[in-house]
């Protein structure tokens, strides 16, 4: 499941765990949970490495892991709104097509926050995606990422 380094299942990850993805050592610093209502749920791990932040989102779909690795990106709100209307988003010279829309809520399990409602838009170009999260207060967050195989997570350790 994690290459040759371990047989630990993904759902046993916790704050403080360290592992490698694409040759970079990451540490889990927070855990959040998305409840997508009828579409299930997923767990989001906030990762930190040398002052950089990334996210690992894990869900089990039809008995198999779906794993997404992403980083926050900055986009102009006008560009986001226009992209939502057109159902395609332009970023870094690429066009991403709207593929999925989910509604649900999120809560930070580490900080024990209250649930916050959101609508999530997934735009794809090949294996890459841009996620736009529209929160109930009207704010947007955007992420660039890709779906990865669980075996890309290597050298899992609990320190």
mmCIF file of C-alpha atoms in Angstrom:
data_model
loop_
_atom_site.group_PDB
_atom_site.id
_atom_site.type_symbol
_atom_site.label_atom_id
_atom_site.label_comp_id
_atom_site.label_asym_id
_atom_site.label_seq_id
_atom_site.Cartn_x
_atom_site.Cartn_y
_atom_site.Cartn_z
ATOM 1 C CA UNK A 1 0.000 0.000 0.000
ATOM 2 C CA UNK A 2 2.861 2.427 0.745
ATOM 3 C CA UNK A 3 5.426 1.003 -1.641
ATOM 4 C CA UNK A 4 7.989 -1.272 -0.024
ATOM 5 C CA UNK A 5 8.354 0.776 3.132
ATOM 6 C CA UNK A 6 5.260 -0.179 5.153
ATOM 7 C CA UNK A 7 1.947 -1.977 5.155
ATOM 8 C CA UNK A 8 0.106 0.585 7.312
ATOM 9 C CA UNK A 9 -3.341 1.503 5.954
ATOM 10 C CA UNK A 10 -4.001 5.118 5.066
ATOM 11 C CA UNK A 11 -6.818 5.504 7.586
ATOM 12 C CA UNK A 12 -4.267 5.062 10.422
ATOM 13 C CA UNK A 13 -2.425 8.287 9.566
ATOM 14 C CA UNK A 14 -2.371 10.795 12.415
ATOM 15 C CA UNK A 15 -0.870 14.140 13.438
ATOM 16 C CA UNK A 16 2.893 13.793 13.735
ATOM 17 C CA UNK A 17 3.242 11.056 11.099
ATOM 18 C CA UNK A 18 5.972 11.681 8.554
ATOM 19 C CA UNK A 19 6.343 10.303 5.050
ATOM 20 C CA UNK A 20 7.701 11.088 1.601
ATOM 21 C CA UNK A 21 5.762 12.076 -1.500
ATOM 22 C CA UNK A 22 7.706 12.885 -4.674
ATOM 23 C CA UNK A 23 10.990 12.911 -2.757
ATOM 24 C CA UNK A 24 9.855 15.521 -0.219
ATOM 25 C CA UNK A 25 9.497 14.675 3.461
ATOM 26 C CA UNK A 26 6.111 15.814 4.852
ATOM 27 C CA UNK A 27 4.656 15.828 8.355
ATOM 28 C CA UNK A 28 0.940 15.716 9.158
ATOM 29 C CA UNK A 29 0.107 18.823 11.222
ATOM 30 C CA UNK A 30 -3.716 18.739 11.159
ATOM 31 C CA UNK A 31 -6.570 16.461 10.161
ATOM 32 C CA UNK A 32 -9.923 17.532 8.752
ATOM 33 C CA UNK A 33 -13.026 15.715 7.595
ATOM 34 C CA UNK A 34 -15.327 16.420 4.662
ATOM 35 C CA UNK A 35 -18.865 15.058 4.775
ATOM 36 C CA UNK A 36 -20.185 15.002 1.206
ATOM 37 C CA UNK A 37 -23.653 13.861 2.331
ATOM 38 C CA UNK A 38 -24.902 11.302 -0.230
ATOM 39 C CA UNK A 39 -21.469 11.115 -1.907
ATOM 40 C CA UNK A 40 -19.640 9.842 1.196
ATOM 41 C CA UNK A 41 -16.808 11.442 3.115
ATOM 42 C CA UNK A 42 -13.078 12.029 2.927
ATOM 43 C CA UNK A 43 -10.237 12.840 5.303
ATOM 44 C CA UNK A 44 -7.851 15.706 4.602
ATOM 45 C CA UNK A 45 -4.360 15.754 6.088
ATOM 46 C CA UNK A 46 -2.636 19.140 6.234
ATOM 47 C CA UNK A 47 1.051 18.600 5.535
ATOM 48 C CA UNK A 48 4.090 20.720 6.320
ATOM 49 C CA UNK A 49 7.629 20.571 4.950
ATOM 50 C CA UNK A 50 10.282 23.246 5.450
ATOM 51 C CA UNK A 51 7.742 26.059 5.658
ATOM 52 C CA UNK A 52 5.618 24.770 2.760
ATOM 53 C CA UNK A 53 2.095 23.416 3.064
ATOM 54 C CA UNK A 54 0.271 20.749 1.080
ATOM 55 C CA UNK A 55 -2.774 18.541 1.468
ATOM 56 C CA UNK A 56 -3.395 14.822 1.192
ATOM 57 C CA UNK A 57 -7.068 13.916 0.821
ATOM 58 C CA UNK A 58 -8.055 10.273 1.217
ATOM 59 C CA UNK A 59 -11.367 8.563 0.614
ATOM 60 C CA UNK A 60 -12.392 4.978 0.176
ATOM 61 C CA UNK A 61 -14.522 4.438 -2.924
ATOM 62 C CA UNK A 62 -15.858 0.979 -3.756
ATOM 63 C CA UNK A 63 -13.305 -0.580 -1.390
ATOM 64 C CA UNK A 64 -10.260 1.170 -2.905
ATOM 65 C CA UNK A 65 -8.329 4.249 -1.837
ATOM 66 C CA UNK A 66 -8.598 7.474 -3.804
ATOM 67 C CA UNK A 67 -5.710 9.741 -2.821
ATOM 68 C CA UNK A 68 -5.264 13.366 -3.891
ATOM 69 C CA UNK A 69 -2.152 15.482 -3.303
ATOM 70 C CA UNK A 70 -2.541 19.251 -3.714
ATOM 71 C CA UNK A 71 -1.188 22.673 -2.821
ATOM 72 C CA UNK A 72 -3.047 25.951 -2.349
ATOM 73 C CA UNK A 73 -2.855 28.374 -5.268
ATOM 74 C CA UNK A 74 -3.840 32.004 -5.605
ATOM 75 C CA UNK A 75 -6.475 32.958 -8.163
ATOM 76 C CA UNK A 76 -8.359 36.183 -8.755
ATOM 77 C CA UNK A 77 -11.980 35.954 -7.531
ATOM 78 C CA UNK A 78 -13.235 37.392 -10.843
ATOM 79 C CA UNK A 79 -11.393 34.661 -12.762
ATOM 80 C CA UNK A 80 -12.890 32.019 -10.483
ATOM 81 C CA UNK A 81 -16.442 33.362 -10.889
ATOM 82 C CA UNK A 82 -16.006 33.563 -14.671
ATOM 83 C CA UNK A 83 -14.608 30.010 -14.730
ATOM 84 C CA UNK A 84 -17.559 28.685 -12.737
ATOM 85 C CA UNK A 85 -19.952 30.344 -15.169
ATOM 86 C CA UNK A 86 -18.094 28.990 -18.248
ATOM 87 C CA UNK A 87 -17.453 25.599 -16.580
ATOM 88 C CA UNK A 88 -13.771 25.870 -17.474
ATOM 89 C CA UNK A 89 -10.923 27.448 -15.579
ATOM 90 C CA UNK A 90 -7.649 28.838 -16.910
ATOM 91 C CA UNK A 91 -4.540 28.480 -14.763
ATOM 92 C CA UNK A 92 -0.845 28.617 -15.708
ATOM 93 C CA UNK A 93 -1.648 28.528 -19.421
ATOM 94 C CA UNK A 94 -3.862 25.434 -19.146
ATOM 95 C CA UNK A 95 -7.612 25.014 -19.470
ATOM 96 C CA UNK A 96 -9.284 22.822 -16.838
ATOM 97 C CA UNK A 97 -12.807 21.513 -17.512
ATOM 98 C CA UNK A 98 -15.465 21.276 -14.777
ATOM 99 C CA UNK A 99 -16.072 17.603 -14.037
ATOM 100 C CA UNK A 100 -17.596 17.281 -10.558
ATOM 101 C CA UNK A 101 -19.519 19.413 -8.073
ATOM 102 C CA UNK A 102 -20.029 18.387 -4.440
ATOM 103 C CA UNK A 103 -21.816 20.021 -1.536
ATOM 104 C CA UNK A 104 -21.164 19.227 2.074
ATOM 105 C CA UNK A 105 -19.382 20.417 5.145
ATOM 106 C CA UNK A 106 -15.920 20.412 6.658
ATOM 107 C CA UNK A 107 -14.541 20.418 10.161
ATOM 108 C CA UNK A 108 -11.006 20.504 11.468
ATOM 109 C CA UNK A 109 -10.727 17.496 13.778
ATOM 110 C CA UNK A 110 -7.394 18.636 15.243
ATOM 111 C CA UNK A 111 -8.700 22.068 16.284
ATOM 112 C CA UNK A 112 -12.183 20.639 16.965
ATOM 113 C CA UNK A 113 -13.821 23.349 14.887
ATOM 114 C CA UNK A 114 -17.501 23.620 14.097
ATOM 115 C CA UNK A 115 -18.690 22.292 10.751
ATOM 116 C CA UNK A 116 -18.576 24.764 7.859
ATOM 117 C CA UNK A 117 -20.699 24.383 4.721
ATOM 118 C CA UNK A 118 -19.059 24.471 1.311
ATOM 119 C CA UNK A 119 -19.520 23.696 -2.346
ATOM 120 C CA UNK A 120 -16.589 22.084 -4.127
ATOM 121 C CA UNK A 121 -15.910 22.327 -7.883
ATOM 122 C CA UNK A 122 -13.402 19.932 -9.486
ATOM 123 C CA UNK A 123 -11.849 21.056 -12.783
ATOM 124 C CA UNK A 124 -9.613 18.545 -14.628
ATOM 125 C CA UNK A 125 -6.984 18.544 -17.340
ATOM 126 C CA UNK A 126 -5.687 15.006 -17.693
ATOM 127 C CA UNK A 127 -4.461 13.807 -14.303
ATOM 128 C CA UNK A 128 -4.174 17.344 -12.905
ATOM 129 C CA UNK A 129 -7.026 19.180 -11.233
ATOM 130 C CA UNK A 130 -7.925 22.570 -9.831
ATOM 131 C CA UNK A 131 -10.319 22.516 -6.892
ATOM 132 C CA UNK A 132 -12.414 25.553 -6.052
ATOM 133 C CA UNK A 133 -14.023 25.537 -2.619
ATOM 134 C CA UNK A 134 -16.828 28.065 -2.169
ATOM 135 C CA UNK A 135 -17.519 28.531 1.541
ATOM 136 C CA UNK A 136 -20.845 29.586 3.072
ATOM 137 C CA UNK A 137 -19.408 33.047 3.842
ATOM 138 C CA UNK A 138 -18.794 33.627 0.096
ATOM 139 C CA UNK A 139 -15.012 33.181 0.220
ATOM 140 C CA UNK A 140 -13.084 30.953 -2.194
ATOM 141 C CA UNK A 141 -10.065 28.681 -1.739
ATOM 142 C CA UNK A 142 -8.262 27.128 -4.713
ATOM 143 C CA UNK A 143 -5.890 24.171 -4.983
ATOM 144 C CA UNK A 144 -3.803 22.569 -7.719
ATOM 145 C CA UNK A 145 -3.185 18.855 -7.459
ATOM 146 C CA UNK A 146 -3.356 15.378 -8.849
ATOM 147 C CA UNK A 147 -4.663 11.962 -7.933
ATOM 148 C CA UNK A 148 -1.825 9.718 -6.793
ATOM 149 C CA UNK A 149 -1.460 6.028 -6.032
ATOM 150 C CA UNK A 150 -1.082 5.116 -2.347
ATOM 151 C CA UNK A 151 2.295 3.550 -3.168
ATOM 152 C CA UNK A 152 3.655 7.082 -3.839
ATOM 153 C CA UNK A 153 3.545 7.582 -0.051
ATOM 154 C CA UNK A 154 6.841 6.166 1.178
ATOM 155 C CA UNK A 155 8.821 5.807 4.390
ATOM 156 C CA UNK A 156 5.823 6.262 6.680
ATOM 157 C CA UNK A 157 6.943 6.695 10.262
ATOM 158 C CA UNK A 158 5.471 7.710 13.595
ATOM 159 C CA UNK A 159 7.980 9.851 15.497
#
